Coordinates of C-alpha atoms and ligand atoms in Angstrom, one line a residue:
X1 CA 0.0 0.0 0.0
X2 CA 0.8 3.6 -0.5
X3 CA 2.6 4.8 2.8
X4 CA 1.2 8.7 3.9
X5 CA 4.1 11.3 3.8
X6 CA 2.9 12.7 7.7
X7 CA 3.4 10.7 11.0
X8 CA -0.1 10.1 12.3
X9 CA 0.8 10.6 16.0
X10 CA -1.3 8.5 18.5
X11 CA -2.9 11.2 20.2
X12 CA -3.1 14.6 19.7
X13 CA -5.3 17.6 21.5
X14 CA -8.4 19.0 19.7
X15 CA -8.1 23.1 20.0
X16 CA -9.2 26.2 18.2
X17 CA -8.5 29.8 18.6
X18 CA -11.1 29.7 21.2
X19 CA -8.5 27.9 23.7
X20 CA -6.4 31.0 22.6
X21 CA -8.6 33.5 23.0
X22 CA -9.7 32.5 26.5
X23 CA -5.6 31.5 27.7
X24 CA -4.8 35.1 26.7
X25 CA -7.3 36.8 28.5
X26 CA -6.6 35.0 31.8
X27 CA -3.3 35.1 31.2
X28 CA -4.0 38.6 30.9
X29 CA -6.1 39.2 34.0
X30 CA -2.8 38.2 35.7
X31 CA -4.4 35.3 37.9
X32 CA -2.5 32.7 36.8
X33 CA -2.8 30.6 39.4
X34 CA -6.4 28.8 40.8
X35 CA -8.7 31.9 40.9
X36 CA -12.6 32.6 38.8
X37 CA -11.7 30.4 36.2
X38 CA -11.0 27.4 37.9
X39 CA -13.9 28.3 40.3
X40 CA -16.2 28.0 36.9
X41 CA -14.7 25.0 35.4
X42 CA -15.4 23.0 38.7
X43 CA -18.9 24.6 38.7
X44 CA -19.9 23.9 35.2
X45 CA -18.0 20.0 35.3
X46 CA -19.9 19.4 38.5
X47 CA -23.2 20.3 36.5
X48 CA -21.9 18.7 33.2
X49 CA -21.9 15.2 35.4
X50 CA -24.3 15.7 37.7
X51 CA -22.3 15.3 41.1
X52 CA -22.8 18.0 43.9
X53 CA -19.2 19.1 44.0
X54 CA -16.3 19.3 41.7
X55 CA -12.5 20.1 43.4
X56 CA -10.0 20.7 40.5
X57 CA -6.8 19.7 40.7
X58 CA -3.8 19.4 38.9
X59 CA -3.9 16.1 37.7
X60 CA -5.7 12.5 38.4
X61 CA -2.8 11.2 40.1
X62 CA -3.4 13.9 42.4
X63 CA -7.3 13.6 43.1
X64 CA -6.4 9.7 43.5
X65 CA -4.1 10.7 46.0
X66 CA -5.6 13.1 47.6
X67 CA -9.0 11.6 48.1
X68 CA -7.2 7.8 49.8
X69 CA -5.5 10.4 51.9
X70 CA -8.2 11.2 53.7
X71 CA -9.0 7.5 54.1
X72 CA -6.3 7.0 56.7
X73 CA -4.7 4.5 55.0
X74 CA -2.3 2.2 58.1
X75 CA 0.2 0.3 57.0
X76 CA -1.1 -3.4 55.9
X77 CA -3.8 -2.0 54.7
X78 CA -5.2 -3.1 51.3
X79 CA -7.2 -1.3 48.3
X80 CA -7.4 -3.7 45.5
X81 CA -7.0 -2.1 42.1
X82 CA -7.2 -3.7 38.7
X83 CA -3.7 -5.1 36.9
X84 CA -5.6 -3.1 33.9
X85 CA -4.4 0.0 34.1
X86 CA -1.6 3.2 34.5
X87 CA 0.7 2.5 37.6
X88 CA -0.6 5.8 39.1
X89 CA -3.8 3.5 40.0
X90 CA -1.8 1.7 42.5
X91 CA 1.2 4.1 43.0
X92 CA -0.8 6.7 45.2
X93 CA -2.2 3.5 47.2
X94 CA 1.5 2.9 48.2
X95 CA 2.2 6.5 48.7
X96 CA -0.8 6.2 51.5
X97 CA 1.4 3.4 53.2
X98 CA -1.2 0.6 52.4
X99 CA -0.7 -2.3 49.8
X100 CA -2.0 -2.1 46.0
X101 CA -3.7 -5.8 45.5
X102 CA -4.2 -6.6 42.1
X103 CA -7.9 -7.7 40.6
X104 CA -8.1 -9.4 37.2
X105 CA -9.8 -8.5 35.0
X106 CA -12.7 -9.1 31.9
X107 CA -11.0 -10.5 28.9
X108 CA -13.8 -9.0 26.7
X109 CA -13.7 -5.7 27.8
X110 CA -10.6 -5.2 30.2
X111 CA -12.9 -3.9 33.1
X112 CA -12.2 -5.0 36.5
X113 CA -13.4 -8.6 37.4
X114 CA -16.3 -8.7 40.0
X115 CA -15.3 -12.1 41.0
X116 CA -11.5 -11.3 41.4
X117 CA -12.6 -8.6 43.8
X118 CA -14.1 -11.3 45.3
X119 CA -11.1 -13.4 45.8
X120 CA -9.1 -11.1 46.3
X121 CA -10.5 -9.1 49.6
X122 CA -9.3 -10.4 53.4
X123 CA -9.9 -8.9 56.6
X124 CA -6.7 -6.3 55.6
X125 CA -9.0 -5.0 52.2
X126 CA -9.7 -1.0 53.1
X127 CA -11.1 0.0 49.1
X128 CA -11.2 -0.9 46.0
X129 CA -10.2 1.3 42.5
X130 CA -12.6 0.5 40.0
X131 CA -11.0 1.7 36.5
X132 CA -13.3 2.7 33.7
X133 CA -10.9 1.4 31.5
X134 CA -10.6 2.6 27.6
X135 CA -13.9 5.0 28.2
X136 CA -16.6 1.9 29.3
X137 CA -18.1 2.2 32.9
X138 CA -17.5 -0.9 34.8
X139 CA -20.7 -2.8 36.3
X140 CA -21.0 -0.2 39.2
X141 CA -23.9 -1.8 40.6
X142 CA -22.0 -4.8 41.1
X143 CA -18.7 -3.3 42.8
X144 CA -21.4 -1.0 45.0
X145 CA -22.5 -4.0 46.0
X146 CA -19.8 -5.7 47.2
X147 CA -18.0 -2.9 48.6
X148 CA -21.5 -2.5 50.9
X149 CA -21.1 -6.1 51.9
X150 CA -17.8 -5.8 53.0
X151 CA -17.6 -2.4 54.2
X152 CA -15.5 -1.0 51.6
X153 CA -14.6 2.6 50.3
X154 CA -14.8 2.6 46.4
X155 CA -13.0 5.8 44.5
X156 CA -13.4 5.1 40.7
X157 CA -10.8 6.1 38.1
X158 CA -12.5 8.1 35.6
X159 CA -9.4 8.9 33.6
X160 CA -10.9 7.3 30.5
X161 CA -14.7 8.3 31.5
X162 CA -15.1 11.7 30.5
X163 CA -18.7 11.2 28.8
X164 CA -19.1 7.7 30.1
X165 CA -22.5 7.1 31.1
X166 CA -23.8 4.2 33.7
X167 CA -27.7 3.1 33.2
X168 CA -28.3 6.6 32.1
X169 CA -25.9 8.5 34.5
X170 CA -22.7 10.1 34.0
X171 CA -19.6 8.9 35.2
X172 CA -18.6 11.3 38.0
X173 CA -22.4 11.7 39.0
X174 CA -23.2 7.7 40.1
X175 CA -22.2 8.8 43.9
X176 CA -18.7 7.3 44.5
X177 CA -15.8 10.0 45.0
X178 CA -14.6 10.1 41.0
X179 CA -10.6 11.4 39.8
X180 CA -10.7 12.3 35.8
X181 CA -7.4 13.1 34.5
X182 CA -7.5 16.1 31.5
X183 CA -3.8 14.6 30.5
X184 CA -3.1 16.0 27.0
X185 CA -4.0 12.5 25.4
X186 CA -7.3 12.6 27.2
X187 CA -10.6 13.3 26.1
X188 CA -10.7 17.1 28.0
X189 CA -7.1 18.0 27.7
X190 CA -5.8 20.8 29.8
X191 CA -2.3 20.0 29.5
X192 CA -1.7 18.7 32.8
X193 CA -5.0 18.5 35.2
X194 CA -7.6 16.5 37.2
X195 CA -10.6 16.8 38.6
X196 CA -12.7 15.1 42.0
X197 CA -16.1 15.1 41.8
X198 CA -18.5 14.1 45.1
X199 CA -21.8 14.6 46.3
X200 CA -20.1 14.2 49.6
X201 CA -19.9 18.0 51.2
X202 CA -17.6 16.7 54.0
X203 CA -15.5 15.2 51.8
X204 CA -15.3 18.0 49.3
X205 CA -14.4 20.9 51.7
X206 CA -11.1 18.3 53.0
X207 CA -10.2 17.7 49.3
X208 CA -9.9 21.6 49.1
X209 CA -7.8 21.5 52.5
X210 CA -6.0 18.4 51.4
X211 CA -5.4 19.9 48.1
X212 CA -4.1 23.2 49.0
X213 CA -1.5 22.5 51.5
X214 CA -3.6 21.8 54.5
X215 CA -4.5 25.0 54.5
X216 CA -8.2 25.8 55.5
X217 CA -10.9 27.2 53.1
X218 CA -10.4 30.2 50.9
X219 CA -6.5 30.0 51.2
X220 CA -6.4 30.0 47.4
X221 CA -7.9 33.9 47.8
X222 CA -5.4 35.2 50.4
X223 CA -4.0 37.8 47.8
X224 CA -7.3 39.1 46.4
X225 CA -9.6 42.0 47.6
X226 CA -11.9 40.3 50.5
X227 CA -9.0 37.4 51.1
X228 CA -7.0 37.8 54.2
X229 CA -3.1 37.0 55.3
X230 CA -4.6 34.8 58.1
X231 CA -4.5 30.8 57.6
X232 CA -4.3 28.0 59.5
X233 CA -2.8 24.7 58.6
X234 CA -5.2 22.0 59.7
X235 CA -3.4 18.7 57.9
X236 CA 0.0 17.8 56.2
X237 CA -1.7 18.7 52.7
X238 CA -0.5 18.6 49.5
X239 CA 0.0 21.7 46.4
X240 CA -2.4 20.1 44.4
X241 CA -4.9 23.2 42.9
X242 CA -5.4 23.3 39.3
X243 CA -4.4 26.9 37.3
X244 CA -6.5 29.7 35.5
X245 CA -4.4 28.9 32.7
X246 CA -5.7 25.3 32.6
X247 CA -9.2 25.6 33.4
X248 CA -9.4 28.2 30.6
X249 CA -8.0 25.1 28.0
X250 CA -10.7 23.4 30.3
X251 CA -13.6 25.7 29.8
X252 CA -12.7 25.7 26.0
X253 CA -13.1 22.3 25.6
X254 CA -16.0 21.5 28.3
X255 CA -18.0 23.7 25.2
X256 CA -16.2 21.6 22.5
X257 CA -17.1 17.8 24.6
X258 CA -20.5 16.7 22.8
X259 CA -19.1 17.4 19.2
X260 CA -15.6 15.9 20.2
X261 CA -17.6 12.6 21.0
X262 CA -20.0 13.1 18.4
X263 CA -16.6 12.5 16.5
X264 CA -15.3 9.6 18.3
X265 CA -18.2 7.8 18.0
X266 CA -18.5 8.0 14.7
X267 CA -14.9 7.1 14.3
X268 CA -15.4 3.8 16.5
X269 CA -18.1 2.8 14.3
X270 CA -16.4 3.1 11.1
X271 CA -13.5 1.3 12.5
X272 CA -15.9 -1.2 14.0
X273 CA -17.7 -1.9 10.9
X274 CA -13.9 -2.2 9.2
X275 CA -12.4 -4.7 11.7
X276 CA -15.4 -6.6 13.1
X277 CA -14.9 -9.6 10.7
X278 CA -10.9 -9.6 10.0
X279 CA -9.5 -12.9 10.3
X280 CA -6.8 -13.3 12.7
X281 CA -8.0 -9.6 15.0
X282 CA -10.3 -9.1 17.8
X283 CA -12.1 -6.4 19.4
X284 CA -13.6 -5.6 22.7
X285 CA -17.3 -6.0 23.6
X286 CA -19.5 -3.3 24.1
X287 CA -21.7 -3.0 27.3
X288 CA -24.5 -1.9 26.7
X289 CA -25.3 -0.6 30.4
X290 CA -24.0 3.0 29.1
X291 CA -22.6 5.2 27.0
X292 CA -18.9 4.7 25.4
X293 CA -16.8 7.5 25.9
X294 CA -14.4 5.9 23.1
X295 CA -11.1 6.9 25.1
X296 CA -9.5 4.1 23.4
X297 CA -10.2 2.1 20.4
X298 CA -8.4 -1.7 21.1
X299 CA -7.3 -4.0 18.4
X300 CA -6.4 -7.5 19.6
X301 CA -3.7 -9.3 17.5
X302 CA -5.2 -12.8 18.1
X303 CA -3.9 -15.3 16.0
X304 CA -1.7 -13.8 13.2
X305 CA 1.7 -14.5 11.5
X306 CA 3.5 -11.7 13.5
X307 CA 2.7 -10.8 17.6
X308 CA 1.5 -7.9 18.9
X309 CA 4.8 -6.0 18.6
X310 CA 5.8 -6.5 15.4
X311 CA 2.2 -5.4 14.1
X312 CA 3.3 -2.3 16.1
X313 CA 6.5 -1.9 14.4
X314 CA 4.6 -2.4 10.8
X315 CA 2.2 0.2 11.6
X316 CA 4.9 2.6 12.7
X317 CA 6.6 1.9 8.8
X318 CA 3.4 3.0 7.6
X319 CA 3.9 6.0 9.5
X320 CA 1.0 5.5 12.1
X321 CA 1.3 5.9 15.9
X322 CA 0.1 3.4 18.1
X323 CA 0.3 2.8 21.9
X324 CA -0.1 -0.3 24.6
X325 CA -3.1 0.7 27.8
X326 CA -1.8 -1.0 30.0
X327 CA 1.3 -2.9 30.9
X328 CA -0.5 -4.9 34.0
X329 CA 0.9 -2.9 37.0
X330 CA 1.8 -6.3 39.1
X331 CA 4.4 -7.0 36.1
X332 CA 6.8 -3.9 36.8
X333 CA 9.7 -4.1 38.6
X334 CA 9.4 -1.8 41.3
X335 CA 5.8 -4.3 42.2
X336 CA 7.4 -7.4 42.0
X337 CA 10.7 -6.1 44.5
X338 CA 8.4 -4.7 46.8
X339 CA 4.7 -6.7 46.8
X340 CA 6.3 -9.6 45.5
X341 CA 3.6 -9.9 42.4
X342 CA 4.8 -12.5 39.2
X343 CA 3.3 -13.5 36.3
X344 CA 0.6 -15.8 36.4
X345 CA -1.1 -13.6 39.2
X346 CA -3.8 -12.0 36.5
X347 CA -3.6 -14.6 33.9
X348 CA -6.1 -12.4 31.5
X349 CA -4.8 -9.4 31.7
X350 CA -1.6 -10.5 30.7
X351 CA -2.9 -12.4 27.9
X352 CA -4.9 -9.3 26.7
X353 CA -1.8 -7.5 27.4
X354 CA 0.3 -9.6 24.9
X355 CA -2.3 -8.8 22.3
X356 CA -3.4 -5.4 22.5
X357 CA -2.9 -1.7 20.5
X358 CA -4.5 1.2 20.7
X359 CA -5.0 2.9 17.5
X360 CA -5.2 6.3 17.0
X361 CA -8.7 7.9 17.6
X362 CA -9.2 11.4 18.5
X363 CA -11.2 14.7 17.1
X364 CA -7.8 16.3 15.8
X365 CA -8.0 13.2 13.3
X366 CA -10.1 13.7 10.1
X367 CA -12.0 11.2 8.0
X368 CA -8.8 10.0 5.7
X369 CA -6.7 9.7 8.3
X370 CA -9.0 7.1 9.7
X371 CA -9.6 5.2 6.6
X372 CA -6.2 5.1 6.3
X373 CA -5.5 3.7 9.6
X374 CA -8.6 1.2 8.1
X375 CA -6.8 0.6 5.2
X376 CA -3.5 -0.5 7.2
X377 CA -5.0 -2.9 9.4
X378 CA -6.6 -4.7 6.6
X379 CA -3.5 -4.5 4.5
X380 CA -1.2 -5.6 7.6
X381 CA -3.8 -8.6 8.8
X382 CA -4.2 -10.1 5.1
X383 CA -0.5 -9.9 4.6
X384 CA 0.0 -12.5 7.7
X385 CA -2.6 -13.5 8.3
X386 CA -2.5 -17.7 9.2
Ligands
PLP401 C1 -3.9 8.8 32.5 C2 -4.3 7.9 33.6 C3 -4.2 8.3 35.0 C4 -3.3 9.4 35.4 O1 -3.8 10.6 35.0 P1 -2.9 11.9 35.2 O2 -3.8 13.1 35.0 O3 -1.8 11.9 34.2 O4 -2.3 11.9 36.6 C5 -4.7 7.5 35.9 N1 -5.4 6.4 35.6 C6 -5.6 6.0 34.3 C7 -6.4 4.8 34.0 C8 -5.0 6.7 33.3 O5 -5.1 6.4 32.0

């Protein structure tokens, strides 16, 4: 086939001069830092999924971490989190002093397993991290369940679930404490940024506390007109507030969310319809309990000539950018020194691992560069296939 002259990178933000417009008038109102902007964006995300209170911060790493801290975490304590994900899942459980455990998860969509949960919680389990992995909701009724059983905290991961609905319900809005991440390869990019969303007023005036330092309330407004010098440090918090500079990117592209999924869904389908019956490749199954945010589109390399990584090194010589979501956490280094995980401990997530890609499938990509993509896959899976 005819390779294209560009590198198709695997993610790219979506942006028009209305991101511009708005960073330069903040930028020009010289509040750079968390001021009216941010104090909108939480405002209109909290409305946008329908949970009570929104804290922005500046990343999901951080809205993770901040809301275990306030589960005094002791050490031998356990939150179980899927092998399916980023390592910042399970990294801010060990910065909390307690032990990541790792759940296995659904080989047909990569979700966390119920029945893993299951077998995995002892009289040491604390939480549990449900992921919304690649933009599907997991089966919240389900983990709910459970974690009431068993007297459980559940945060979910919503890094994937901006848009993600759950029997009708947003993601971020179905009553759990919920950390998106606005990464710049995520659905709302800011750059760097995060966001908590609770309907949990307790909990959302600590997050501010715990976000900002420790200090109390209204900290964030010391230097303004109606702010005051006077603070008190109430915990050992951590410099977690998002920016004016991001929550104008994140205003911008609140505005821009319902034609940017618009987009991918009409992407996913076309690649869908393309891939569904290819010898040799397999997709993930749609739940339909909710609505796809289409974070990432996964192509399984199930049974062809080459693996999973050379198809990834082909695709790269046709000038297209792929990535891997996830390597399973237990399998790093720094988890098998310390918690002593191996393989073997999440049998299907490692076998998905060995086959998956995620293509590239974002707004910024127009309708050729998906049928080329198309066009790649089929040439690349009828060229070995068995
Ligand atoms: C991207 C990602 C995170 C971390 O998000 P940041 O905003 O970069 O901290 C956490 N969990 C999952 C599943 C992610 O994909």
């Amino acid at each position: 086939m005819e390779i294209r002259e560009k590198f198709l990178p695997y993610a790219e933000p979506y942006w028009d001069k209305e991101e511009l417009e708005k960073i330069t008038k903040t930028i020009e109102s010289n509040w750079w830092s968390k001021g009216p902007q941010t104090q909108e964006f939480e405002k209109q995300f909290a409305e946008f999924v329908g949970a009570k209170y929104a804290i922005a911060v500046n990343s999901c790493t951080a809205a993770t971490h901040a809301i275990l801290a306030t589960k005094n975490l002791q050490p031998g304590d356990e939150v179980i989190v899927p092998a399916m994900t980023f390592c910042s899942t399970a990294n801010v459980v060990v910065h909390c002093g307690a032990t990541p455990v790792f759940a296995d998860v659904d080989e047909r969509t990569g979700l966390i397993d119920p029945q893993s949960i299951l077998a995995h919680i002892t009289d040491k389990t604390r939480g549990i991290i449900p992921v919304h992995y690649s933009g599907q909701a997991c089966d919240m009724d389900v983990i709910n369940a459970i974690a009431k059983e068993h007297g459980l905290f559940v945060v979910e991961d919503a890094a994937h679930a901006v848009y993600t609905t759950y029997k009708g319900k947003m993601v971020g809005g179905l009553g759990n404490p919920t950390a998106f991440s606005f990464y710049v390869t995520k659905n709302l990019a800011t750059g760097e940024g995060g966001m908590i969303t609770t309907d949990d007023e307790e909990l959302a005036d600590l997050l501010r506390v715990y976000t900002l330092h420790g200090m109390n309330r209204n900290a964030w407004n010391r230097y303004g007109k109606g702010g005051t010098w006077r603070y008190d440090v109430v915990t050992f918090g951590f410099k977690y507030n998002m920016t004016d500079i991001q929550a104008s990117l994140g205003l911008s592209q609140l505005k821009k969310l319902p034609m940017m999924q618009e987009m991918r869904e009409r992407y996913a389908k076309k690649y869908n319809e393309a891939f569904q019956n290819l010898p040799g490749i397999g997709l993930m199954d749609q739940m339909d309990y909710g609505r796809n945010a289409w974070h990432l589109y996964i192509l399984r390399i199930e049974d062809l000539k080459i693996d999973r990584d050379q198809f990834i090194e082909e695709l790269k010589a046709l000038n297209i950018g792929t990535a891997v979501h996830f390597i399973p956490v237990h399998m790093h280094p720094i988890y098998r020194e310390t918690f002593h995980t191996k393989e073997g401990d999440c049998p299907v997530a490692e076998k998905l691992f060995s086959q998956i890609i995620s293509l590239p499938m974002n707004p910024s990509m127009t309708e050729s560069d998906i049928d080329y993509v198309i066009q790649a896959v089929k040439y690349l899976a009828g060229k070995y296939a068995k």
